[in-house]
Amino acid sequence: MTTHHQDRSVRFRDHAIVAALLVAGTTSAHAADMPAPPPVLATDWTSTITHTIQLEGGITVNPDKGSQGRNFGQLFTDIPNQPVFNQLLVTLARPIDATKPWDVGFNLQGLIGTDGRYDPTLGILDYTLKDRVQAVMTQANIVVHSPFLTAGGIDTKVGLYPGLMGYETTDPSTRPFYTLSYVSNFLLAFEHVGVTSTWHVNPTLDIITGVDAGNEVSPWRDNNSEPAGYAGFQLNNLVNNKLTVLAVSRFGPEDSVKALGPAANDYFRFWNDVLFTYKATDKLTLVLEGDYFKDDGLKLATGQRAEAYGGDAYASYAFNDQVTFNLRGEIVRDTTGLIVTSFLTNTGFTNAIAGFPDIYQNAPPTTYGAITAGVSLKPAILNTKDVKVTIRPEVRYDASLNGTQPFDNLSKSNQFLFATDVILAF
């Protein structure tokens, strides 16, 4: 889906843990004359279980296209000029209480909608639905807090969980825009089945490690025979508690033996992401992300150095509880044109992971630039104690910065998108 670093599908907001312990009165020679002590209230483990139901739908208007084809460079918002049901996200969770020496929690989260096409895990509901609307599990894990090594202890997660790097997540309520950045769409891992741990060394430093079957595969249906893993760190409470730095690397074979043969087990994919989050004021948040991606398996298949790199920057200003202005700028270089891909069928993304042939569209080697501006609206008249409503209109402009034509079926060097989504949370 933890400390400040966000799981990609985390796709829900943590509730506060309820814990109360009343201390009983002490006995004395005059106990009979004293009022009875208050009862001791033990924390009920089940009382801290939370549940969330969230709906998202939207539309992405592309003036250059009709209702056919794809918006190039997009995944969740790839369908042009049609209303789409992005997702119904259902979450059942019990957060851990890090103030205790030992505690156990869990996360169960499932998604159904058009976003499911781009968040599968081989061996877990994959190909259950093959149309535009697909169902996936995004989380099914146990979380254990233990008191080992330092006062902060170690948090360990076992099972199915979202990727550990990046700013934007599958859960739309945790990100500022409806559309995703090039980094989030193409340069980050989405889902894993494995084990990950965060060691809270001190209030400033967390050490992050993990091992898993691979990106969007399970151990019982891997696309190759080798594991992959994470290593990284997070720096907290910097610059008067305003700055957090998350730096994570991922490495291991990720390509399919069906596509590359047995050599797929020997050629690594490398993902590297660093994220700076600066809370400048109570109203202004600034984010800077840099990323480098390299796939030696694709290099083996094509003879080209398959890599992509770049970054994005965000600014969010909350005028009040109802209106937040968001701005995002991006630059990403795809050195071969093989990384930024348009998947032209509903199962194309899943087939690419499995190594099956499908219909894809790629541009020549391109340097992509994009800028997005939008607002997040939470009108008081629509929001109640039980129902939360968010409306997010945005305008996005993409362009090739090196003269190629990746957009509108490889016929144009730029693209305007006018998008809006609505999020309902219960």
XYZ file of C-alpha atoms in Angstrom:
426
model
C 0.000 0.000 0.000
C 4.111 2.733 7.441
C 5.800 5.909 8.089
C 5.681 8.944 5.860
C 6.391 6.943 2.746
C 3.202 6.071 0.931
C 2.159 2.749 -0.473
C 0.989 3.053 -4.312
C -2.412 1.845 -3.914
C -2.639 3.037 -0.512
C -5.168 3.638 -1.678
C -7.124 4.921 1.964
C -6.524 7.383 4.848
C -5.437 5.974 8.247
C -7.810 6.454 11.178
C -6.445 7.225 14.680
C -5.959 4.186 16.948
C -8.229 4.172 19.997
C -6.375 3.176 23.173
C -7.339 3.972 26.780
C -6.153 2.555 30.047
C -7.526 3.822 33.355
C -5.285 3.191 36.325
C -7.018 1.543 39.257
C -6.755 3.083 42.701
C -4.246 1.641 45.130
C -5.255 -0.253 48.251
C -4.603 1.067 51.750
C -5.608 0.515 55.358
C -8.614 2.748 54.726
C -9.669 1.151 51.410
C -13.115 0.399 52.773
C -13.698 4.116 53.300
C -12.544 5.048 49.757
C -14.751 5.134 46.645
C -14.488 2.150 44.345
C -11.759 2.583 41.712
C -12.836 3.120 38.121
C -12.880 -0.013 35.964
C -9.886 -0.864 33.807
C -10.804 -0.653 30.131
C -8.793 -3.028 27.985
C -8.280 -2.043 24.373
C -10.365 -4.252 22.109
C -8.263 -5.270 19.085
C -11.323 -5.418 16.856
C -12.471 -1.930 17.876
C -9.628 -0.385 15.870
C -10.589 -2.087 12.603
C -11.589 0.482 9.978
C -13.515 0.185 6.738
C -13.804 2.525 3.758
C -15.825 2.428 0.551
C -14.706 4.835 -2.155
C -16.002 5.488 -5.676
C -14.256 7.382 -8.469
C -15.456 8.267 -11.946
C -14.342 10.848 -14.455
C -13.858 11.984 -18.014
C -10.755 12.990 -19.977
C -11.514 15.227 -22.937
C -9.005 15.166 -25.793
C -9.933 17.665 -28.553
C -7.773 15.770 -31.073
C -9.628 12.471 -30.730
C -13.120 11.043 -30.890
C -14.225 8.239 -28.583
C -11.768 5.705 -30.036
C -8.095 5.021 -29.483
C -6.063 6.048 -26.451
C -4.683 9.193 -24.852
C -0.976 8.532 -25.354
C 1.157 8.661 -22.218
C -1.789 7.852 -19.942
C -2.938 4.686 -18.166
C -5.850 5.309 -15.761
C -7.012 8.209 -17.964
C -6.249 6.675 -21.363
C -9.855 6.533 -22.646
C -10.742 9.767 -24.495
C -14.020 11.680 -24.442
C -16.085 9.109 -22.534
C -17.243 8.982 -18.924
C -15.490 6.110 -17.169
C -16.010 4.259 -13.907
C -12.444 4.308 -12.645
C -12.822 2.361 -9.461
C -14.798 1.099 -6.543
C -12.185 0.742 -3.812
C -13.152 -1.232 -0.699
C -10.762 -1.281 2.247
C -10.793 -3.183 5.526
C -7.822 -2.488 7.770
C -6.447 -2.490 11.268
C -3.483 -0.079 11.707
C -0.689 -1.050 14.066
C -0.118 0.765 17.357
C 3.581 1.654 17.352
C 3.439 2.720 21.009
C 3.140 -0.931 22.023
C 6.106 -3.333 22.088
C 4.162 -5.751 19.890
C 1.103 -5.185 17.746
C -0.499 -6.815 14.723
C -2.578 -5.188 11.997
C -3.734 -5.988 8.497
C -4.845 -4.483 5.183
C -7.431 -5.931 2.802
C -8.238 -3.858 -0.260
C -9.955 -4.674 -3.531
C -10.651 -2.600 -6.616
C -13.048 -2.958 -9.525
C -13.210 -0.501 -12.413
C -11.289 0.613 -15.481
C -8.208 1.299 -13.334
C -8.039 -2.450 -12.712
C -6.622 -2.929 -16.222
C -3.364 -1.348 -15.044
C -2.988 -2.752 -11.523
C -3.065 -6.565 -11.894
C -1.070 -9.201 -10.046
C -0.484 -12.435 -11.946
C -2.009 -15.282 -9.954
C -4.471 -13.076 -8.026
C -7.709 -12.456 -9.977
C -5.782 -11.810 -13.208
C -7.936 -12.335 -16.315
C -11.016 -12.835 -14.103
C -12.608 -10.018 -16.104
C -11.250 -9.173 -19.545
C -13.397 -6.198 -20.512
C -12.842 -2.520 -19.745
C -13.920 -2.957 -16.117
C -11.620 -5.364 -14.265
C -11.259 -6.555 -10.672
C -7.972 -6.711 -8.761
C -6.737 -7.117 -5.213
C -4.469 -4.236 -4.238
C -3.696 -5.271 -0.656
C -3.912 -8.485 1.372
C -1.258 -8.350 4.060
C -0.432 -8.742 7.736
C 1.562 -5.983 9.487
C 3.578 -6.672 12.653
C 5.207 -4.064 14.898
C 8.070 -5.519 16.951
C 10.422 -3.931 19.526
C 13.725 -5.130 18.065
C 17.024 -3.213 17.696
C 15.875 0.320 18.634
C 13.165 2.099 20.578
C 11.199 2.665 17.375
C 11.261 -1.024 16.537
C 10.585 -2.683 13.195
C 7.372 -2.777 11.162
C 7.091 -5.837 8.913
C 4.492 -6.388 6.207
C 3.844 -9.828 4.670
C 1.554 -10.562 1.725
C 0.278 -8.462 -1.171
C 1.161 -4.774 -0.915
C 1.661 -1.733 -3.180
C 5.017 -0.493 -4.424
C 7.191 1.383 -1.945
C 8.313 4.358 -4.026
C 6.810 7.430 -5.623
C 4.404 10.236 -4.754
C 1.208 9.326 -6.599
C -0.787 6.227 -5.676
C -3.611 4.089 -7.035
C -5.938 5.530 -4.386
C -7.092 8.809 -5.990
C -7.819 10.453 -2.640
C -4.102 10.491 -1.791
C -2.867 12.271 -4.931
C -3.488 15.820 -6.186
C -4.599 15.050 -9.768
C -6.856 12.734 -11.746
C -4.153 12.114 -14.367
C -0.838 10.591 -13.315
C 2.688 11.701 -14.141
C 4.969 9.867 -16.587
C 7.058 8.744 -13.608
C 4.040 7.271 -11.818
C 2.664 5.613 -14.956
C 5.823 4.078 -16.393
C 8.826 4.284 -14.048
C 7.491 2.853 -10.771
C 6.503 -0.619 -9.579
C 2.835 -1.146 -8.676
C 2.185 -4.359 -6.686
C 4.194 -7.097 -4.945
C 3.747 -10.349 -3.065
C 6.516 -10.673 -0.510
C 7.927 -9.226 2.707
C 8.938 -5.639 3.442
C 10.274 -4.087 6.645
C 10.810 -0.572 7.938
C 13.336 -0.229 10.755
C 12.792 2.973 12.751
C 16.430 3.598 13.668
C 15.655 6.912 15.373
C 13.142 9.756 14.921
C 15.110 10.942 11.876
C 16.082 7.740 10.047
C 14.058 4.785 8.750
C 15.682 1.905 6.843
C 13.474 0.182 4.239
C 14.083 -3.307 2.810
C 11.998 -5.882 0.987
C 12.032 -9.052 -1.087
C 9.228 -10.243 -3.358
C 8.355 -12.341 -6.396
C 8.556 -9.359 -8.745
C 6.485 -6.483 -10.042
C 2.794 -7.453 -10.331
C 3.424 -11.189 -10.078
C 2.886 -13.773 -7.336
C 5.285 -16.566 -6.293
C 2.861 -19.151 -7.686
C 2.572 -17.361 -11.031
C 5.813 -15.527 -11.608
C 6.862 -14.475 -15.098
C 10.394 -15.694 -14.361
C 12.151 -17.796 -11.725
C 13.910 -15.079 -9.738
C 12.918 -12.705 -6.910
C 13.395 -8.950 -6.758
C 13.780 -6.554 -3.874
C 13.913 -3.081 -2.356
C 16.476 -1.100 -0.380
C 16.089 2.468 0.763
C 15.776 4.980 3.553
C 13.592 7.813 4.744
C 14.731 10.956 6.555
C 12.095 12.525 8.772
C 11.691 15.774 10.699
C 14.294 17.736 8.745
C 14.351 21.558 8.533
C 12.225 22.172 11.625
C 10.017 19.155 10.888
C 9.069 20.513 7.454
C 11.098 18.251 5.130
C 10.921 14.500 4.493
C 13.220 12.650 2.071
C 12.382 9.172 0.731
C 15.013 7.397 -1.392
C 14.288 3.864 -2.604
C 15.916 1.522 -5.122
C 14.445 -1.644 -6.579
C 16.347 -4.325 -8.479
C 15.876 -7.805 -9.884
C 14.785 -9.690 -13.025
C 11.319 -8.501 -14.094
C 10.974 -9.544 -17.742
C 9.093 -12.676 -18.785
C 10.757 -15.912 -19.851
C 7.946 -16.251 -22.398
C 9.282 -13.134 -24.112
C 13.045 -13.442 -23.564
C 13.548 -17.130 -22.809
C 15.620 -18.384 -19.835
C 17.904 -15.341 -20.125
C 15.126 -13.286 -18.509
C 16.222 -14.745 -15.161
C 19.681 -13.191 -15.467
C 18.963 -9.639 -16.629
C 17.938 -7.068 -14.050
C 15.575 -4.143 -14.091
C 16.609 -1.198 -11.917
C 14.213 1.375 -10.457
C 15.513 4.340 -8.461
C 13.344 7.080 -6.992
C 13.993 9.962 -4.605
C 11.182 12.096 -3.205
C 11.444 15.397 -1.324
C 8.299 16.595 0.466
C 8.477 20.075 2.007
C 5.641 21.499 4.087
C 6.528 25.159 3.564
C 3.525 26.496 5.491
C 0.246 25.193 6.818
C -1.202 25.942 3.381
C 1.685 25.327 0.941
C 3.259 21.926 0.189
C 6.110 21.476 -2.305
C 7.217 18.115 -3.723
C 10.181 17.223 -5.937
C 10.703 13.731 -7.391
C 13.585 12.324 -9.426
C 13.685 8.886 -11.064
C 16.042 6.653 -13.054
C 14.856 3.394 -14.681
C 16.920 0.836 -16.613
C 15.901 -2.562 -18.033
C 18.743 -4.851 -19.094
C 16.224 -7.423 -20.331
C 14.870 -4.992 -22.911
C 18.433 -4.187 -23.887
C 19.001 -7.900 -24.514
C 15.870 -8.080 -26.671
C 16.449 -4.920 -28.706
C 20.171 -4.273 -28.568
C 19.434 -0.755 -27.286
C 20.164 0.746 -23.874
C 16.612 0.701 -22.484
C 16.422 3.426 -19.874
C 14.267 6.364 -18.874
C 14.904 9.166 -16.439
C 13.470 12.462 -15.330
C 11.366 13.993 -12.641
C 8.371 15.999 -11.606
C 7.595 18.861 -9.238
C 4.370 19.692 -7.405
C 2.969 22.688 -5.580
C -0.275 22.511 -3.601
C -1.849 25.524 -1.920
C -4.878 25.056 0.327
C -6.923 28.256 0.345
C -9.230 26.664 2.906
C -10.767 23.281 3.746
C -12.822 23.365 0.552
C -10.404 24.581 -2.160
C -6.820 23.498 -2.949
C -4.897 24.629 -6.048
C -2.448 22.078 -7.511
C 0.333 22.483 -10.063
C 2.620 19.810 -11.554
C 5.510 20.026 -14.004
C 7.291 17.032 -15.588
C 10.242 16.161 -17.801
C 11.014 12.512 -18.675
C 13.388 11.087 -21.284
C 12.594 7.670 -22.833
C 15.851 6.801 -24.598
C 14.460 3.980 -26.764
C 10.731 4.696 -26.961
C 10.039 1.311 -25.345
C 9.111 2.509 -21.840
C 6.271 4.980 -22.463
C 3.651 2.732 -24.040
C 0.006 2.873 -25.052
C -1.824 -0.420 -24.445
C -4.525 -0.741 -27.103
C -6.495 -3.676 -25.658
C -8.113 -4.184 -22.275
C -5.698 -6.975 -21.328
C -2.619 -5.524 -23.006
C -0.941 -4.402 -19.784
C -1.423 -7.791 -18.104
C -0.234 -9.583 -21.246
C 2.918 -7.458 -21.293
C 3.782 -8.614 -17.764
C 3.023 -12.246 -18.588
C 4.988 -12.097 -21.843
C 2.060 -12.689 -24.196
C 1.794 -10.855 -27.538
C -0.682 -7.997 -27.828
C -1.196 -4.674 -29.596
C 0.888 -1.777 -28.306
C 1.855 1.660 -29.539
C 5.262 3.212 -28.902
C 6.826 6.459 -30.018
C 10.403 7.069 -31.154
C 12.912 8.034 -28.453
C 11.309 11.101 -26.910
C 11.828 13.691 -24.207
C 8.392 14.372 -22.730
C 7.396 17.591 -21.035
C 4.069 18.183 -19.318
C 2.398 20.738 -17.099
C -0.872 20.221 -15.236
C -2.968 22.713 -13.282
C -6.084 21.878 -11.316
C -8.149 22.408 -8.212
C -9.421 20.014 -5.580
C -12.911 21.027 -4.477
C -14.630 19.707 -1.343
C -17.842 21.766 -1.175
C -19.244 22.001 2.337
C -22.767 21.671 0.982
C -21.938 18.193 -0.404
C -19.802 16.900 2.456
C -21.352 15.398 5.562
C -20.119 13.341 8.484
C -20.779 10.121 6.571
C -20.116 11.123 2.943
C -17.034 12.911 1.581
C -17.126 14.400 -1.920
C -14.120 15.662 -3.895
C -14.291 17.180 -7.403
C -11.020 17.697 -9.316
C -11.026 19.537 -12.652
C -7.646 19.915 -14.368
C -5.978 21.056 -17.577
C -2.944 19.157 -18.837
C -0.542 19.983 -21.684
C 1.965 17.398 -22.968
C 4.637 18.015 -25.589
C 7.625 16.336 -27.190
C 10.701 18.418 -26.427
C 12.860 16.844 -29.141
C 10.630 17.147 -32.210
C 9.025 13.686 -32.274
C 5.283 13.090 -32.737
C 4.103 10.635 -30.065
C 0.514 11.885 -29.686
C -2.735 11.303 -31.603
C -1.638 8.063 -33.287
C 1.921 9.316 -33.768
C 0.777 12.357 -35.742
C 1.282 15.297 -33.352
C 4.009 16.659 -31.119
C 1.674 17.894 -28.375
C -1.591 17.092 -26.630
C -4.140 18.973 -24.515
C -6.282 17.076 -22.001
C -9.200 18.527 -20.031
C -10.078 16.117 -17.247
C -12.372 15.953 -14.233
C -13.067 13.247 -11.705
C -15.396 12.900 -8.730
C -14.483 10.908 -5.610
C -17.135 9.728 -3.149
C -15.979 8.200 0.138
C -18.197 6.505 2.712
